[in-house]
Coordinates of C-alpha atoms in Angstrom, one line a residue:
M1 CA 29.8 33.4 -29.9
A2 CA 27.4 32.2 -27.2
K3 CA 28.8 29.6 -24.9
Q4 CA 27.1 26.2 -25.4
Q5 CA 25.0 25.0 -22.6
K6 CA 26.4 21.9 -20.9
T7 CA 24.3 18.8 -20.5
A8 CA 24.6 15.5 -18.7
W9 CA 22.6 12.3 -18.5
F10 CA 20.8 11.2 -15.3
C11 CA 19.1 7.9 -14.4
S12 CA 15.4 8.4 -13.7
N13 CA 15.5 5.4 -11.3
C14 CA 18.5 6.1 -9.1
G15 CA 19.8 9.6 -10.1
T16 CA 23.2 8.5 -11.3
E17 CA 24.9 11.1 -13.5
S18 CA 26.7 10.1 -16.7
P19 CA 28.6 12.4 -19.2
K20 CA 27.0 10.5 -22.1
W21 CA 24.1 8.3 -22.9
T22 CA 24.3 4.6 -22.0
G23 CA 21.6 2.0 -22.6
R24 CA 22.1 0.6 -19.1
C25 CA 22.5 2.7 -16.0
P26 CA 26.0 2.2 -14.4
G27 CA 24.5 2.7 -11.0
C28 CA 21.4 0.6 -10.6
G29 CA 21.7 -1.5 -13.8
E30 CA 18.3 -0.6 -15.2
W31 CA 17.8 -0.3 -18.9
N32 CA 16.6 2.8 -20.9
T33 CA 16.4 5.0 -17.8
M34 CA 18.9 7.7 -18.8
V35 CA 17.5 11.2 -19.6
E36 CA 19.3 14.3 -20.7
E37 CA 19.2 17.4 -18.6
K38 CA 20.9 20.8 -18.7
L39 CA 23.6 21.5 -16.1
P40 CA 23.4 24.8 -14.1
S41 CA 25.6 27.5 -15.6
G42 CA 28.1 29.5 -13.6
S43 CA 30.9 28.6 -11.2
S44 CA 30.8 25.5 -9.1
K45 CA 29.2 25.5 -5.7
K46 CA 31.4 26.5 -2.8
S47 CA 32.1 24.1 0.0
T48 CA 29.5 24.1 2.8
F49 CA 32.2 23.1 5.4
D50 CA 31.8 25.4 8.4
R51 CA 34.3 25.2 11.3
T52 CA 32.2 27.4 13.5
H53 CA 29.2 25.0 13.4
A54 CA 27.8 24.3 16.9
N55 CA 27.2 20.5 16.5
E56 CA 30.0 18.3 18.0
P57 CA 30.3 14.5 18.0
R58 CA 29.3 12.9 21.3
P59 CA 28.8 9.4 22.6
I60 CA 25.4 7.9 21.9
S61 CA 25.0 7.1 25.6
Q62 CA 24.9 10.8 26.3
V63 CA 22.1 11.6 23.8
E64 CA 18.8 12.4 25.4
T65 CA 15.7 10.8 24.0
V66 CA 12.6 12.9 23.5
S67 CA 9.1 11.7 22.7
E68 CA 7.9 12.5 19.2
S69 CA 5.2 15.1 19.0
R70 CA 2.4 13.8 16.8
I71 CA -0.6 15.4 15.2
H72 CA -3.6 13.2 15.5
M73 CA -5.3 12.9 12.1
P74 CA -9.1 12.7 11.8
S75 CA -8.8 9.3 9.9
E76 CA -8.0 6.4 12.3
E77 CA -6.9 4.3 9.4
L78 CA -4.4 6.9 8.4
N79 CA -3.2 7.2 12.0
R80 CA -2.7 3.4 12.1
V81 CA -0.5 3.4 9.0
L82 CA 1.5 6.4 10.1
G83 CA 2.2 4.8 13.5
G84 CA 0.0 7.0 15.6
G85 CA -0.2 10.3 13.8
L86 CA 1.8 12.8 11.8
V87 CA 5.1 13.5 13.4
A88 CA 6.2 17.1 13.7
G89 CA 9.0 18.0 11.3
S90 CA 8.5 14.8 9.2
I91 CA 8.0 14.6 5.5
V92 CA 5.5 12.0 4.2
L93 CA 5.1 10.9 0.6
I94 CA 1.8 9.4 -0.6
G95 CA 1.9 7.8 -4.0
G96 CA -0.7 6.0 -6.2
E97 CA -2.3 5.7 -9.6
P98 CA -4.1 8.6 -11.3
G99 CA -7.7 8.9 -10.0
I100 CA -7.2 6.5 -7.2
G101 CA -8.1 9.2 -4.5
K102 CA -4.8 10.5 -3.2
S103 CA -5.8 14.2 -3.2
T104 CA -9.3 13.3 -1.8
L105 CA -7.7 11.3 1.1
V106 CA -5.4 14.2 2.0
L107 CA -8.0 17.0 1.5
Q108 CA -10.8 15.4 3.5
N109 CA -8.3 14.9 6.4
I110 CA -6.9 18.3 6.5
L111 CA -10.3 20.0 6.2
S112 CA -11.4 18.1 9.3
I113 CA -8.5 19.4 11.4
R114 CA -9.5 22.2 13.7
G115 CA -7.3 24.8 15.4
K116 CA -4.2 24.4 13.1
R117 CA -3.2 26.5 10.1
I118 CA -2.7 24.4 7.0
L119 CA -1.2 25.4 3.7
Y120 CA -2.4 23.3 0.7
V121 CA -0.2 23.9 -2.4
S122 CA -1.6 22.6 -5.7
G123 CA 0.4 22.4 -8.8
E124 CA -2.2 20.5 -10.8
E125 CA -5.7 22.0 -9.9
S126 CA -7.0 25.5 -9.7
T127 CA -8.5 27.0 -6.6
S128 CA -12.0 26.6 -8.0
Q129 CA -11.4 22.9 -8.7
L130 CA -10.3 22.4 -5.1
K131 CA -13.3 24.3 -3.8
M132 CA -15.6 22.1 -5.9
R133 CA -13.9 19.0 -4.4
A134 CA -14.3 20.4 -0.9
D135 CA -18.0 21.0 -1.5
R136 CA -18.4 17.4 -2.8
I137 CA -16.7 16.1 0.3
G138 CA -19.0 18.3 2.4
R139 CA -16.3 19.9 4.5
L140 CA -15.1 23.5 4.6
S141 CA -12.5 25.1 6.9
D142 CA -11.4 28.6 7.5
N143 CA -7.9 27.5 8.7
C144 CA -7.0 25.7 5.5
Y145 CA -5.3 28.0 3.0
I146 CA -4.9 27.0 -0.6
V147 CA -2.5 28.3 -3.2
C148 CA -1.9 27.2 -6.8
D149 CA 1.8 27.6 -7.6
T150 CA 4.6 25.5 -9.1
S151 CA 7.6 27.6 -8.2
L152 CA 9.5 26.3 -5.2
E153 CA 10.7 29.7 -4.2
N154 CA 7.2 31.1 -4.2
I155 CA 5.9 28.2 -2.1
L156 CA 8.6 28.6 0.5
G157 CA 7.8 32.4 0.5
H158 CA 4.1 31.6 1.2
A159 CA 5.1 29.2 3.9
E160 CA 7.3 31.8 5.6
S161 CA 4.6 34.4 5.6
L162 CA 1.8 32.1 6.7
N163 CA 3.8 30.0 9.1
P164 CA 1.6 26.9 8.7
E165 CA 1.5 24.0 11.1
I166 CA 0.9 21.5 8.3
M167 CA 1.9 21.9 4.6
V168 CA 0.7 19.7 1.7
V169 CA 2.3 19.7 -1.8
D170 CA 0.2 18.2 -4.6
S171 CA 2.2 17.0 -6.4
I172 CA 6.0 17.0 -6.0
Q173 CA 6.5 16.2 -9.7
T174 CA 4.9 19.5 -10.8
I175 CA 7.1 21.7 -8.6
A176 CA 10.2 23.3 -10.1
S177 CA 13.1 25.4 -8.6
D178 CA 14.5 28.5 -10.4
T179 CA 18.0 27.4 -9.6
I180 CA 17.6 24.3 -11.9
E181 CA 17.2 24.9 -15.6
S182 CA 15.5 21.6 -16.4
S183 CA 11.7 21.2 -16.5
A184 CA 9.5 20.2 -13.7
G185 CA 9.4 16.4 -13.0
S186 CA 12.9 15.8 -14.1
V187 CA 15.4 13.9 -11.9
S188 CA 17.3 17.0 -10.8
Q189 CA 14.1 19.0 -10.1
V190 CA 12.4 16.4 -8.0
R191 CA 15.6 15.8 -6.1
E192 CA 16.3 19.5 -5.4
C193 CA 12.7 20.3 -4.5
A194 CA 12.4 17.4 -2.1
A195 CA 15.7 18.3 -0.5
Q196 CA 14.6 22.0 0.0
L197 CA 11.2 20.9 1.5
L198 CA 13.0 18.5 3.8
R199 CA 15.2 21.3 5.0
Y200 CA 12.2 23.5 5.6
A201 CA 10.3 20.7 7.5
K202 CA 13.3 19.9 9.8
S203 CA 14.2 23.5 10.5
T204 CA 10.7 24.7 11.3
G205 CA 9.2 21.5 12.8
T206 CA 6.3 21.7 10.2
P207 CA 5.2 18.3 8.9
V208 CA 5.0 18.2 5.1
I209 CA 2.8 15.8 3.1
L210 CA 3.9 15.2 -0.5
I211 CA 1.6 13.7 -3.1
G212 CA 3.5 11.8 -5.8
H213 CA 2.8 10.2 -9.1
I214 CA 3.8 6.6 -10.0
N215 CA 5.2 5.2 -13.2
K216 CA 3.9 2.3 -15.3
E217 CA 5.9 -0.2 -13.2
G218 CA 3.9 1.0 -10.1
S219 CA 6.8 2.7 -8.2
I220 CA 7.1 6.3 -7.3
A221 CA 8.0 8.5 -10.3
G222 CA 11.3 10.3 -10.1
P223 CA 14.7 9.3 -8.7
K224 CA 14.9 6.6 -6.1
V225 CA 16.6 9.2 -3.8
L226 CA 13.2 10.8 -3.3
E227 CA 12.1 7.7 -1.3
H228 CA 15.3 7.9 0.7
I229 CA 14.9 11.6 1.5
V230 CA 11.3 11.4 3.0
D231 CA 10.5 9.9 6.4
A232 CA 7.5 7.8 5.3
V233 CA 6.3 6.4 2.0
L234 CA 2.6 5.4 1.8
Q235 CA 1.2 3.6 -1.2
F236 CA -2.5 4.2 -2.0
E237 CA -3.7 1.3 -4.2
G238 CA -6.8 -0.4 -5.5
D239 CA -8.8 -0.9 -8.7
R240 CA -10.7 2.1 -9.9
H241 CA -13.5 -0.2 -11.0
Y242 CA -14.0 -1.4 -7.4
M243 CA -14.8 0.7 -4.4
Y244 CA -12.1 -0.5 -2.0
R245 CA -8.8 1.2 -1.5
I246 CA -5.8 0.1 0.5
L247 CA -3.2 2.4 2.1
R248 CA 0.1 0.6 2.7
S249 CA 3.2 1.7 4.4
I250 CA 6.3 1.0 2.4
K251 CA 8.7 2.9 4.6
N252 CA 8.1 4.5 8.0
R253 CA 10.8 5.8 10.3
F254 CA 8.3 6.4 13.1
G255 CA 6.2 3.2 13.0
S256 CA 5.7 -0.2 11.6
T257 CA 5.5 -1.0 7.8
S258 CA 3.2 -3.9 8.5
E259 CA 0.1 -1.8 9.1
L260 CA -2.5 -0.9 6.4
G261 CA -5.7 1.1 6.2
I262 CA -8.8 0.1 4.2
Y263 CA -11.1 2.7 2.6
E264 CA -14.3 2.6 0.6
M265 CA -14.9 5.1 -2.2
V266 CA -18.4 6.6 -1.9
Q267 CA -20.1 9.7 -3.3
R268 CA -18.9 12.0 -0.6
G269 CA -15.2 10.9 -0.7
L270 CA -13.5 8.0 1.2
R271 CA -15.1 6.2 4.0
E272 CA -13.1 4.2 6.6
V273 CA -13.7 0.5 6.7
T274 CA -13.2 -0.5 10.3
N275 CA -14.3 -4.1 9.8
P276 CA -13.4 -5.2 6.2
S277 CA -14.4 -8.8 6.8
E278 CA -18.1 -8.0 6.9
L279 CA -18.0 -6.2 3.6
L280 CA -15.8 -8.8 1.8
L281 CA -18.1 -11.7 2.8
S282 CA -21.3 -12.4 0.8
Q283 CA -24.5 -11.4 2.6
S284 CA -26.8 -13.1 0.2
G285 CA -29.9 -14.6 1.8
E286 CA -30.2 -17.4 -0.8
G287 CA -29.1 -21.0 -0.3
V288 CA -25.5 -21.9 0.0
L289 CA -23.9 -22.6 -3.4
S290 CA -21.0 -24.8 -4.2
G291 CA -17.6 -23.3 -5.2
T292 CA -17.3 -20.8 -2.3
A293 CA -15.0 -21.1 0.7
I294 CA -14.1 -18.6 3.4
G295 CA -10.4 -18.1 4.1
V296 CA -8.7 -16.1 6.8
T297 CA -5.9 -14.0 5.4
L298 CA -3.5 -11.3 6.7
E299 CA -2.7 -7.9 5.2
G300 CA 0.3 -6.7 7.1
I301 CA -0.6 -7.7 10.6
R302 CA -4.4 -7.1 10.1
P303 CA -6.5 -10.3 9.8
F304 CA -9.7 -10.4 7.9
L305 CA -11.9 -13.0 6.2
I306 CA -12.4 -13.2 2.5
E307 CA -14.6 -15.2 0.2
T308 CA -12.8 -17.4 -2.4
Q309 CA -15.0 -18.3 -5.4
A310 CA -14.2 -21.1 -7.9
L311 CA -15.9 -22.6 -10.9
V312 CA -14.9 -25.9 -12.4
S313 CA -16.6 -27.1 -15.6
T314 CA -15.8 -29.5 -18.4
A315 CA -13.6 -27.9 -21.1
A316 CA -15.6 -27.0 -24.1
Y317 CA -12.4 -26.8 -26.3
G318 CA -9.4 -29.0 -26.5
T319 CA -7.2 -26.9 -24.2
P320 CA -8.7 -26.3 -20.7
Q321 CA -8.8 -22.7 -19.5
R322 CA -7.2 -21.4 -16.3
S323 CA -8.4 -17.9 -15.3
V324 CA -7.5 -16.2 -12.0
T325 CA -8.5 -12.8 -10.5
G326 CA -6.9 -11.6 -7.3
F327 CA -4.6 -14.6 -6.8
D328 CA -1.3 -15.8 -8.2
A329 CA -2.0 -17.8 -11.4
K330 CA 1.2 -19.8 -11.1
R331 CA 0.3 -20.7 -7.5
M332 CA -3.1 -21.9 -8.5
N333 CA -1.6 -24.1 -11.2
M334 CA 0.7 -25.6 -8.5
L335 CA -2.3 -26.3 -6.2
L336 CA -4.1 -28.0 -9.1
A337 CA -1.1 -30.2 -9.7
V338 CA -1.2 -31.2 -6.0
L339 CA -4.8 -32.1 -6.2
E340 CA -4.1 -34.2 -9.3
K341 CA -1.0 -36.0 -8.1
R342 CA -1.4 -36.3 -4.3
V343 CA -5.2 -36.5 -3.9
G344 CA -6.3 -38.1 -7.1
F345 CA -8.8 -35.5 -8.5
K346 CA -8.6 -35.4 -12.3
L347 CA -8.8 -31.7 -13.3
A348 CA -6.5 -31.7 -16.3
Q349 CA -9.4 -31.7 -18.8
K350 CA -11.6 -29.2 -16.9
D351 CA -11.8 -25.4 -17.0
V352 CA -11.0 -23.7 -13.7
F353 CA -11.9 -20.2 -12.9
L354 CA -10.9 -18.6 -9.6
N355 CA -11.9 -15.2 -8.1
I356 CA -11.1 -13.4 -4.9
A357 CA -14.3 -11.5 -4.0
G358 CA -14.2 -7.7 -3.5
G359 CA -11.5 -7.0 -6.1
L360 CA -8.6 -7.5 -3.7
K361 CA -5.3 -9.0 -4.6
V362 CA -4.1 -11.5 -2.0
N363 CA -0.6 -12.9 -1.8
D364 CA -0.9 -14.7 1.6
P365 CA 0.0 -18.4 1.2
A366 CA -2.4 -19.2 4.0
L367 CA -5.2 -18.8 1.5
D368 CA -4.1 -22.0 -0.3
L369 CA -6.5 -24.2 1.8
S370 CA -9.5 -22.0 0.9
V371 CA -8.6 -22.1 -2.8
I372 CA -8.4 -25.8 -3.1
C373 CA -11.5 -26.3 -1.0
A374 CA -13.5 -24.0 -3.2
I375 CA -12.2 -25.8 -6.3
L376 CA -13.1 -29.2 -5.0
S377 CA -16.5 -27.9 -3.8
S378 CA -17.3 -26.7 -7.4
N379 CA -15.9 -29.9 -8.9
V380 CA -18.1 -32.3 -6.8
D381 CA -21.0 -29.7 -6.6
M382 CA -21.2 -29.9 -2.9
P383 CA -21.5 -26.6 -0.9
I384 CA -19.3 -25.8 2.1
P385 CA -21.2 -24.8 5.3
R386 CA -21.2 -21.0 5.7
D387 CA -20.2 -21.1 9.3
V388 CA -16.9 -22.9 8.5
C389 CA -13.7 -21.0 7.6
M390 CA -10.1 -22.2 7.0
S391 CA -6.5 -21.1 6.8
G392 CA -3.4 -23.1 5.8
E393 CA -0.5 -23.3 3.4
I394 CA -0.3 -26.3 1.0
G395 CA 3.0 -28.0 0.3
L396 CA 3.9 -29.9 -2.8
T397 CA 3.6 -33.2 -0.8
G398 CA -0.1 -32.4 0.0
E399 CA 0.7 -31.5 3.6
I400 CA -0.9 -28.5 5.3
R401 CA 1.9 -26.4 6.7
P402 CA 1.8 -24.1 9.7
I403 CA 1.1 -20.4 9.2
T404 CA 1.9 -17.2 11.0
R405 CA -0.3 -15.3 13.5
I406 CA -2.7 -18.1 13.9
E407 CA -4.1 -16.7 17.1
Q408 CA -5.2 -13.5 15.4
R409 CA -6.9 -15.4 12.6
I410 CA -8.8 -17.6 15.0
L411 CA -10.0 -14.6 17.1
E412 CA -11.1 -12.7 14.0
A413 CA -13.2 -15.7 12.8
E414 CA -14.8 -16.1 16.3
K415 CA -15.6 -12.4 16.4
L416 CA -17.5 -12.7 13.1
G417 CA -19.6 -15.6 14.4
F418 CA -18.0 -18.6 12.7
S419 CA -18.5 -21.9 14.5
N420 CA -15.6 -23.9 13.1
I421 CA -12.2 -23.1 11.7
I422 CA -9.8 -25.6 10.0
V423 CA -6.1 -24.9 10.8
P424 CA -2.8 -26.8 10.3
R425 CA -2.0 -29.4 13.0
H426 CA 0.4 -28.4 15.8
N427 CA 0.0 -24.8 14.7
I428 CA -1.7 -23.6 18.0
K429 CA 0.9 -24.8 20.5
G430 CA 0.9 -22.5 23.5
F431 CA -2.4 -20.9 22.6
D432 CA -5.1 -21.2 25.2
T433 CA -8.3 -22.3 23.4
S434 CA -10.4 -23.1 26.5
R435 CA -12.2 -19.7 26.5
L436 CA -13.0 -19.8 22.7
K437 CA -16.4 -20.5 21.5
I438 CA -15.3 -21.5 18.0
Q439 CA -14.5 -25.1 17.3
I440 CA -10.9 -25.7 16.0
T441 CA -10.3 -28.6 13.6
E442 CA -6.7 -29.5 13.1
V443 CA -5.6 -31.2 9.9
A444 CA -2.2 -32.3 8.5
K445 CA -3.1 -33.4 5.0
V446 CA -5.4 -32.2 2.3
E447 CA -7.4 -35.4 2.5
E448 CA -8.1 -34.7 6.1
A449 CA -9.5 -31.3 5.3
F450 CA -11.7 -32.7 2.7
R451 CA -13.1 -35.4 5.1
A452 CA -13.7 -32.7 7.7
L453 CA -15.8 -30.7 5.2
F454 CA -17.6 -33.4 3.2
A455 CA -17.7 -36.4 5.5

């Protein structure tokens, strides 16, 4: 009689193993994340303890520091997010929604690198599809080798024979190891393949770029241990109906997680946006219309100016509508309550529509002042001058609270030619404004900001 194959239940979120199914993971507490997988047959693994190993414990004061060897990527936006380039022996994970441009971003970068052997492993596309993508991008390279394979052992064999200086795996969820009996994309397969690729990267000094899928919640698909294994996790996000893409750093052992890169999707691939403020502001030559205000926001540590659009009209039905695009709906309702209670504007029976131009989603509280000024401008049908911008957080008492990195916001507004910026009072202490050409208007209450704009 054949011996029955043993199975166990693993959490797809954290990788916790359980002998039976449970509705809630005992490790991370998530619900309905347990999946059944086959256990490897045969005897248990031998201990990896080795008494002859050369490494010995030593004081940290005696450890010599060495500078990290980095590979400069052709995209300056990608270099900024990575912290200066691709570190030798590192493993980087790039995740994003389907069709957002992850493969295009990586392919157009590696095709522009000269003088280095690159191995591109594709588990999703054929070689002809990759050639068509390269032709569309308009870049071909003789030092970039492509192979379509989903076996981890075959991939490591190709890497050993080719000895590449950069390796790309697209995607990690399609790779499977012969030592694990479960299918590709399972918790055990993703964990084992990532661990083997990490071992290869550290032992050979070859940087490895992994492209990963995301689940419906927006996080990287597979076990959470995948994000712990890699050295850097980059999130490529944006709306496929808009042309802008944002590359964020969620984890980076070799740089800051506050940096981000902005790209624009064009016919020939992704184009770097070095000055996003000029693209996010309206360049219409028509007269200034009411309901628009220019706010200075931050994404990470990068300031740029963005146009806030609002439309206030009398409610056609009994219940007024509140529609928001690119901004927190609950925060807008709070700002409307501040206008009603603290300033005296009656908006309870009016429809309010708010839109952040460019299809971006902004969470910076410093955009509050721009939001309420756009709403008031539309309500009284009075336009705000186009050479005025603003930045400030609104409190429940109607005060305008100080914000972070005010110097960078002011310098960005001056660089783009704005003549006046409204900021919170006492927020620029210690900042030398004598050499600035832009006029700085300090306000402490919402009423003062309105008088400065519409006096």
